PDB file of C-alpha atoms in Angstrom:
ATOM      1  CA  UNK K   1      10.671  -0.836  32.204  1.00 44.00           C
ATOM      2  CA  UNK K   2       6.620  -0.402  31.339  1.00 43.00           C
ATOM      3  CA  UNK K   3       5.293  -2.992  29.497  1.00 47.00           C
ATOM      4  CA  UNK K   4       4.448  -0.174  27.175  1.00 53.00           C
ATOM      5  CA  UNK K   5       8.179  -0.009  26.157  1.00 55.00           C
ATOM      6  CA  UNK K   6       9.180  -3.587  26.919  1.00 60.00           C
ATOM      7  CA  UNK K   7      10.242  -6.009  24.147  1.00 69.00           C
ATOM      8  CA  UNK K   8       7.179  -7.958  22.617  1.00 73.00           C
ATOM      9  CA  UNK K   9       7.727 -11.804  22.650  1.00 79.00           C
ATOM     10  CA  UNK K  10       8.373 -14.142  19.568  1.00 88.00           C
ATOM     11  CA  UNK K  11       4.380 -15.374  20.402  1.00 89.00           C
ATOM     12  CA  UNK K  12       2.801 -12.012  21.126  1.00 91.00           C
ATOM     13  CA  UNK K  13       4.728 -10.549  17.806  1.00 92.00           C
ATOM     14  CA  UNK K  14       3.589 -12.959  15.732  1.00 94.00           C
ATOM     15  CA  UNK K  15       0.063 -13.460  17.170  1.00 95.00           C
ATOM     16  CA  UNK K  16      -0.040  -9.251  16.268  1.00 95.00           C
ATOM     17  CA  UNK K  17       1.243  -9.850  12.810  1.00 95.00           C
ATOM     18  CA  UNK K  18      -1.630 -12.746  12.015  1.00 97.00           C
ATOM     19  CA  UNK K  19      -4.227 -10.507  13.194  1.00 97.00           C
ATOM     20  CA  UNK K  20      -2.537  -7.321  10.973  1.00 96.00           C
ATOM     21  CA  UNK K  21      -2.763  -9.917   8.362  1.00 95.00           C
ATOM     22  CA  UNK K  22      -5.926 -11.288   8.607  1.00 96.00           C
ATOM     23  CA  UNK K  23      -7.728  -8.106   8.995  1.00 94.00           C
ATOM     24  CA  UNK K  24      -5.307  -7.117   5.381  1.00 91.00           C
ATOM     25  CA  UNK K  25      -7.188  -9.800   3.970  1.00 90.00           C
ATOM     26  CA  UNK K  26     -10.708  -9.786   5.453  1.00 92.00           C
ATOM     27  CA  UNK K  27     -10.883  -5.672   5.224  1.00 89.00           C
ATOM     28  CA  UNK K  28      -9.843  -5.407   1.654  1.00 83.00           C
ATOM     29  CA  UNK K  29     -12.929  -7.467   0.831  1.00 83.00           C
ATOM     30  CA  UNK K  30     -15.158  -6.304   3.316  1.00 86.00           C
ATOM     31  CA  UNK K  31     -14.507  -2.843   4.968  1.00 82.00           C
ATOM     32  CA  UNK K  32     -17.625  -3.305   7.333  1.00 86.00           C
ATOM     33  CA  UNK K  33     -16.575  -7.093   8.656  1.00 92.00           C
ATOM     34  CA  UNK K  34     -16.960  -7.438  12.011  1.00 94.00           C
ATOM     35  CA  UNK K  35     -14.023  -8.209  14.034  1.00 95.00           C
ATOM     36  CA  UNK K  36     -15.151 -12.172  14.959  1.00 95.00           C
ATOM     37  CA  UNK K  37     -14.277 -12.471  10.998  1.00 97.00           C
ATOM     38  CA  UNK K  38     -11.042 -11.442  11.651  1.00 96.00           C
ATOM     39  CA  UNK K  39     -10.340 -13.235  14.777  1.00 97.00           C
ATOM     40  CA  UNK K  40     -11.982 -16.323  12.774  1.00 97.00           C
ATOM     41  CA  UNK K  41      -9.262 -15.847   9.540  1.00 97.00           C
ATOM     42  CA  UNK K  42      -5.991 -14.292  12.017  1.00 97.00           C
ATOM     43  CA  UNK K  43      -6.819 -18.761  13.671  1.00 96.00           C
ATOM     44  CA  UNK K  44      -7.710 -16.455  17.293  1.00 96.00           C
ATOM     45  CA  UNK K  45     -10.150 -15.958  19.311  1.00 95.00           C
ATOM     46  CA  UNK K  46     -12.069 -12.862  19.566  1.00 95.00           C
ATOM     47  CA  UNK K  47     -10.762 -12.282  23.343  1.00 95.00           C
ATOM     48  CA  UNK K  48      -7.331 -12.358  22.314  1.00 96.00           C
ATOM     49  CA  UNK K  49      -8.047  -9.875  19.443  1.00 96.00           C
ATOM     50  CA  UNK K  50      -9.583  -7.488  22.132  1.00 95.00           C
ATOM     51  CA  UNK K  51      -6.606  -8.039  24.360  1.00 96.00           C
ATOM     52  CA  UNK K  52      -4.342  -6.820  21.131  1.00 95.00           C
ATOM     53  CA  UNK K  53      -6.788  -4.406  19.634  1.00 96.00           C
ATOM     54  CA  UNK K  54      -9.261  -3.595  22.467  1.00 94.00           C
ATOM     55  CA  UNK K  55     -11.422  -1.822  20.132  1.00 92.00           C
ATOM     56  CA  UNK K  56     -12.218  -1.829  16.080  1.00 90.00           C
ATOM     57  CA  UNK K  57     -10.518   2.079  16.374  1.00 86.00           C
ATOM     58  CA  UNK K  58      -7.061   0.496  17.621  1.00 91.00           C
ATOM     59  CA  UNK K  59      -7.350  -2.132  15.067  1.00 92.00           C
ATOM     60  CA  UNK K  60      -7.321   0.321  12.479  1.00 87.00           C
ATOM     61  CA  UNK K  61      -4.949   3.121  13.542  1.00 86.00           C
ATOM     62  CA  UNK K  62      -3.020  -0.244  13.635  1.00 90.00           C
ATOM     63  CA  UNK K  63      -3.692  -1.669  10.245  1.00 88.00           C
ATOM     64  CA  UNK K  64      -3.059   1.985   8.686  1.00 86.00           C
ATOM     65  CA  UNK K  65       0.365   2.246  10.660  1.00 89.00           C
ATOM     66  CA  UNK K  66       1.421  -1.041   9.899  1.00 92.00           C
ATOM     67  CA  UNK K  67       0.015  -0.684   5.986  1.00 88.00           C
ATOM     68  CA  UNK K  68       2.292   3.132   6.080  1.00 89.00           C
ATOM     69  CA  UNK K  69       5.431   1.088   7.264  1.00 93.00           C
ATOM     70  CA  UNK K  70       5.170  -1.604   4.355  1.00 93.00           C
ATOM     71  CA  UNK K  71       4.419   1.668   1.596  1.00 91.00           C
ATOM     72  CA  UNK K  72       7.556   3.510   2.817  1.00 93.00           C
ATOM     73  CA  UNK K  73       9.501   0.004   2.975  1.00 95.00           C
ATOM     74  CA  UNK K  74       8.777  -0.557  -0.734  1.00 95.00           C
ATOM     75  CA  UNK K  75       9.502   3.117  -1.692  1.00 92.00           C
ATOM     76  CA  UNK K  76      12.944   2.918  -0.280  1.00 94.00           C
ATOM     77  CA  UNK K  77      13.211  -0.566  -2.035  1.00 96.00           C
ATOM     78  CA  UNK K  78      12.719   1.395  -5.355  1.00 95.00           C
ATOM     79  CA  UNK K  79      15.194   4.158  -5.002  1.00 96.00           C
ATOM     80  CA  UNK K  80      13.035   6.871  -6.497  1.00 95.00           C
ATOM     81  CA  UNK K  81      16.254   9.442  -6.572  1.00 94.00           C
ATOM     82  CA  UNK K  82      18.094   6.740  -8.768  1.00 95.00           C
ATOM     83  CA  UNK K  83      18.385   6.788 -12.498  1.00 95.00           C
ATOM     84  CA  UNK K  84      16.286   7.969 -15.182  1.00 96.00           C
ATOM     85  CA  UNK K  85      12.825   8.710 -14.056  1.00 95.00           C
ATOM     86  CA  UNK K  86      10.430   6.369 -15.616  1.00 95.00           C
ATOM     87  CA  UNK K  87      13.238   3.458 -14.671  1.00 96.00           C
ATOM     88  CA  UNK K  88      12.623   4.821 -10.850  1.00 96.00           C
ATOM     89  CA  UNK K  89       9.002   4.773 -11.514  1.00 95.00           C
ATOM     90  CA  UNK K  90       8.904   1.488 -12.842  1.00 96.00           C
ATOM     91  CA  UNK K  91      11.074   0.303 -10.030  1.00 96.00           C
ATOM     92  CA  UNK K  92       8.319   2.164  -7.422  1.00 95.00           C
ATOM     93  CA  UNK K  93       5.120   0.475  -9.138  1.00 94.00           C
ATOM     94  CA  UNK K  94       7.330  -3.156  -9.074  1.00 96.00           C
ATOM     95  CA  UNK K  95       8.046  -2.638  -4.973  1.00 95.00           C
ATOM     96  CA  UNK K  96       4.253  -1.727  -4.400  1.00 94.00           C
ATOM     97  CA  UNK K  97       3.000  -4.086  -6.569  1.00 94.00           C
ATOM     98  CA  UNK K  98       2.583  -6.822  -3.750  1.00 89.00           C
ATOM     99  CA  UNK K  99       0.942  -4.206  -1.265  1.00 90.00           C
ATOM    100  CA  UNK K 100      -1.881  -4.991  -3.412  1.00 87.00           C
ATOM    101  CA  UNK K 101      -4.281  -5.894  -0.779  1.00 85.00           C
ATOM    102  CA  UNK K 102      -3.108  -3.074   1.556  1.00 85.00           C
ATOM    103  CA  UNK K 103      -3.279  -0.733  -1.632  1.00 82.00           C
ATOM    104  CA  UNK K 104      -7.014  -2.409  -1.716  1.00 78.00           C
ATOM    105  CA  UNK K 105      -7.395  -0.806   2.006  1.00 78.00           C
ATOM    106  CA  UNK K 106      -5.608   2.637   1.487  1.00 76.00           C
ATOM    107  CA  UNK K 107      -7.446   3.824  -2.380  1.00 72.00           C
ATOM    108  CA  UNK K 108     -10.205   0.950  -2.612  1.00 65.00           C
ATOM    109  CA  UNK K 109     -11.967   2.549   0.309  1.00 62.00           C
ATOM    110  CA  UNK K 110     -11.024   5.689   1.697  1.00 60.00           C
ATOM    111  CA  UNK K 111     -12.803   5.540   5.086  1.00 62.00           C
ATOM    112  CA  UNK K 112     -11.447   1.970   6.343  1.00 61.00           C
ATOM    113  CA  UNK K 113      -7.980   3.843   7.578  1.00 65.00           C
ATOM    114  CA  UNK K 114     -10.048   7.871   7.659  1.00 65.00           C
ATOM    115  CA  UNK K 115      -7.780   9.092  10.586  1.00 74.00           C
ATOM    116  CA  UNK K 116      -5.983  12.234  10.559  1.00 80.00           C
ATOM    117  CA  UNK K 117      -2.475  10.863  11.026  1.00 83.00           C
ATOM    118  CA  UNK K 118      -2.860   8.228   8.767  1.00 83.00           C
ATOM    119  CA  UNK K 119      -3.326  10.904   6.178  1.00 82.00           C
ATOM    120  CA  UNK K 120      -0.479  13.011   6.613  1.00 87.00           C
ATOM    121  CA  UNK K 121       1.546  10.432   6.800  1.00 88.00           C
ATOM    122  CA  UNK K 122       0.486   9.214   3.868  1.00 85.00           C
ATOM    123  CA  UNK K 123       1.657  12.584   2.391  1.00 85.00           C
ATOM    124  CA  UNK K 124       4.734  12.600   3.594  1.00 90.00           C
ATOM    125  CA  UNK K 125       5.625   8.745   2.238  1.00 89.00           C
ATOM    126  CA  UNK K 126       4.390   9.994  -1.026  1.00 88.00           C
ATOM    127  CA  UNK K 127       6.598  13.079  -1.045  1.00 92.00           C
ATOM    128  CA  UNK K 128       9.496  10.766  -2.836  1.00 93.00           C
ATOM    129  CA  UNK K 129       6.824   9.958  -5.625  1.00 93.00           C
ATOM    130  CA  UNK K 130       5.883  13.799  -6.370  1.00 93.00           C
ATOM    131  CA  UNK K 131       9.522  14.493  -6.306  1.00 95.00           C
ATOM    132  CA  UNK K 132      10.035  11.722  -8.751  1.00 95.00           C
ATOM    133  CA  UNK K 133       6.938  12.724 -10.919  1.00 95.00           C
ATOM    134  CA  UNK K 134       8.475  16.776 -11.408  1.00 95.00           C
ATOM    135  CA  UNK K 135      11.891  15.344 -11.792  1.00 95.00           C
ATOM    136  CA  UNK K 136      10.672  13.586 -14.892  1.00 95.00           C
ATOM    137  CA  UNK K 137       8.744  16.488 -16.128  1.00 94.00           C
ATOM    138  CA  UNK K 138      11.668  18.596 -15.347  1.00 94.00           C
ATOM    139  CA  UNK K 139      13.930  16.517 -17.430  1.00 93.00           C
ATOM    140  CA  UNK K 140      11.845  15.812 -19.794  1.00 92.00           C
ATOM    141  CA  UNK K 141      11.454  12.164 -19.356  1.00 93.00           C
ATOM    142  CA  UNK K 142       7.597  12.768 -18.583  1.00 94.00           C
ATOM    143  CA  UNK K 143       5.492  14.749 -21.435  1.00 93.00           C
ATOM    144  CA  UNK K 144       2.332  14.524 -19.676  1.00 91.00           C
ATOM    145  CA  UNK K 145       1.043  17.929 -18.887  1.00 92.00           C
ATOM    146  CA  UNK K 146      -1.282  16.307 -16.197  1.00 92.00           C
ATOM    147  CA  UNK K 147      -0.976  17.711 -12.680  1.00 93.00           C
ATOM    148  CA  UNK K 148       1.349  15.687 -10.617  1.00 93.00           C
ATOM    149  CA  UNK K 149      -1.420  15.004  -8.243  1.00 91.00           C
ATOM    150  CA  UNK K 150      -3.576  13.150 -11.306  1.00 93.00           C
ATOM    151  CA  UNK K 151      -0.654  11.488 -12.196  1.00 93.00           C
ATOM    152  CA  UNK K 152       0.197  10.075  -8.582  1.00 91.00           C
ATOM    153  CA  UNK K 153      -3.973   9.153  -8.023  1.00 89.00           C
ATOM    154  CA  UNK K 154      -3.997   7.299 -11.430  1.00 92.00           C
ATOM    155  CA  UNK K 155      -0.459   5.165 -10.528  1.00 92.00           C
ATOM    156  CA  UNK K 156      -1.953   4.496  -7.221  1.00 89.00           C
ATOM    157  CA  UNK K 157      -5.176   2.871  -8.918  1.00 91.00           C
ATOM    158  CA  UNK K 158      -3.146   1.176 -11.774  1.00 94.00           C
ATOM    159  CA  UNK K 159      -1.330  -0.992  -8.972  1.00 94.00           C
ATOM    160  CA  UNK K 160      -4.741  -1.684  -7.153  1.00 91.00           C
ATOM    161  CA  UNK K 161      -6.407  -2.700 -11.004  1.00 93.00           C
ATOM    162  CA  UNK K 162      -2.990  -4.658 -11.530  1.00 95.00           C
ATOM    163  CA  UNK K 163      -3.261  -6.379  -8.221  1.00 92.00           C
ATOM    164  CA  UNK K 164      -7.107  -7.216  -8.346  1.00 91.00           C
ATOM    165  CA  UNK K 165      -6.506  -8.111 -12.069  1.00 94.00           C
ATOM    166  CA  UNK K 166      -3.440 -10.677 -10.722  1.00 95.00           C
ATOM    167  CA  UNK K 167      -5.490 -11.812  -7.603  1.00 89.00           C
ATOM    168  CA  UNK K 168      -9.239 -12.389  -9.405  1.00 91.00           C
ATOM    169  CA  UNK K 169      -8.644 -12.518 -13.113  1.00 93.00           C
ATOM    170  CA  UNK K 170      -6.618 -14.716 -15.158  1.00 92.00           C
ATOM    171  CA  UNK K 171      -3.856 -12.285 -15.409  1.00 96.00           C
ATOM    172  CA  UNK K 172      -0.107 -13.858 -14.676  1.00 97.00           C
ATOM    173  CA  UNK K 173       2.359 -11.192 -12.127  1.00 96.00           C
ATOM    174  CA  UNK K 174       4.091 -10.802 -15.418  1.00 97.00           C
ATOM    175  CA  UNK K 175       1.262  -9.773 -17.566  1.00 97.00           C
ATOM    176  CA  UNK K 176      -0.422  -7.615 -14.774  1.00 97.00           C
ATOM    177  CA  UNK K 177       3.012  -5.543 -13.577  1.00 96.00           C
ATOM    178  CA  UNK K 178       3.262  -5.088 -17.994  1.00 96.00           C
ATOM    179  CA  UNK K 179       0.023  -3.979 -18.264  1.00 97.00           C
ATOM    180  CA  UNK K 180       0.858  -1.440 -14.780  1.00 96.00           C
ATOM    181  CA  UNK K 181       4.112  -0.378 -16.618  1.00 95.00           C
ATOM    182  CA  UNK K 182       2.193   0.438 -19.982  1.00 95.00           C
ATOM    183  CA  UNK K 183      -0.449   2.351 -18.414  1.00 95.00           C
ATOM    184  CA  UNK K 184       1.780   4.564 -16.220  1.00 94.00           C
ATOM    185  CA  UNK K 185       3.443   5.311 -19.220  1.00 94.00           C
ATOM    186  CA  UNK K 186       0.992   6.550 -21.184  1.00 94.00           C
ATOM    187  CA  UNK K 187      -0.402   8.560 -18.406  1.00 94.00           C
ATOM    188  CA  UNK K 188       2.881  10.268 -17.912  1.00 94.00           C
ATOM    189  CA  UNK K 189       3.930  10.465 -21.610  1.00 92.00           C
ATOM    190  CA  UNK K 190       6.891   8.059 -20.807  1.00 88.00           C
ATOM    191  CA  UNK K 191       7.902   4.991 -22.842  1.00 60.00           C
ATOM    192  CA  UNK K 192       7.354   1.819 -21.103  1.00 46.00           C
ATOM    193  CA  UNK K 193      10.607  -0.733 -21.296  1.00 45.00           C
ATOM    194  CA  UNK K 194       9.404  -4.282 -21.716  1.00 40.00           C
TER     195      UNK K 194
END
């Protein structure tokens, strides 16, 4: 077996998952940081980041896989085919709500994860929220007669205001996830349930 396909251990998978994290946390603040910052906040030191991530590239296409894996995670978590639209939509923006800092990362600043296969798929996780977003039309539930695309951009940017509102302001989860569900309603003509 190559150690390309061989089991990681307990250390080396968690050692991977601090550095994921710490560049989360360290990137969403400061797209330019240089990687000693994140060895300094992931508690490593900057050789055993390079033996992870040999370069800043495989840190990213790293950070955008791993941030794809949690959006699609949280997606499935919301059962967009389920029930009425704007409950599924609700249930969508509730799941992604705590990707906030990765959500920072994907909309806050395009460029941080710009690779080609991070955007498509990107698209591809998203497909579930179009399909969600012309079901409602379809049916009615949605009256907006913004294009689906708008609709999708604005909900993305709701969560990341929400999140930054939760994280920096004096906003409670409560009061920031209302404040998400309100807005997304308006946008898409829906009535929000509180």
């Amino acid at each position: 077996m190559s150690s390309e396909t061989a089991p990681e251990s307990g250390t080396r998978a968690r050692t991977r998952r601090a550095i994921l994290d710490a560049a989360v946390e360290v990137l969403s603040q400061n797209a330019a940081a240089p990687l000693s910052d994140i060895a300094a906040h992931a508690e490593v030191g900057r050789s055993t980041l390079h033996r992870y991530y040999p370069e800043r590239d495989d840190l990213i296409v790293a950070l955008g896989e791993d941030a794809l894996d949690k959006l699609s995670a949280a997606q499935i978590r919301a059962r967009p085919t389920e029930g009425p639209a704007d409950a599924a939509l609700r249930r969508m923006s509730h799941e992604c709500f705590d990707l906030g800092p990765l959500l920072g990362l994907i909309y806050g600043d395009p460029q941080a994860l710009s690779n080609e296969a991070f955007w498509v798929r990107l698209s591809t996780i998203d497909a579930p929220l179009f399909e969600l977003l012309e079901r409602g039309r379809a049916d009615g539930t949605f009256s907006s007669t913004l294009k689906v695309r708008w609709v999708r951009h604005m909900l993305w940017w709701c969560l990341l205001t929400g999140w930054e509102s939760f994280a920096h302001e004096d906003y409670s989860r409560t009061e920031a996830i209302e404040a998400i569900d309100e807005t997304v309603a308006r946008i898409t003509g829906a009535t929000a349930a509180h």
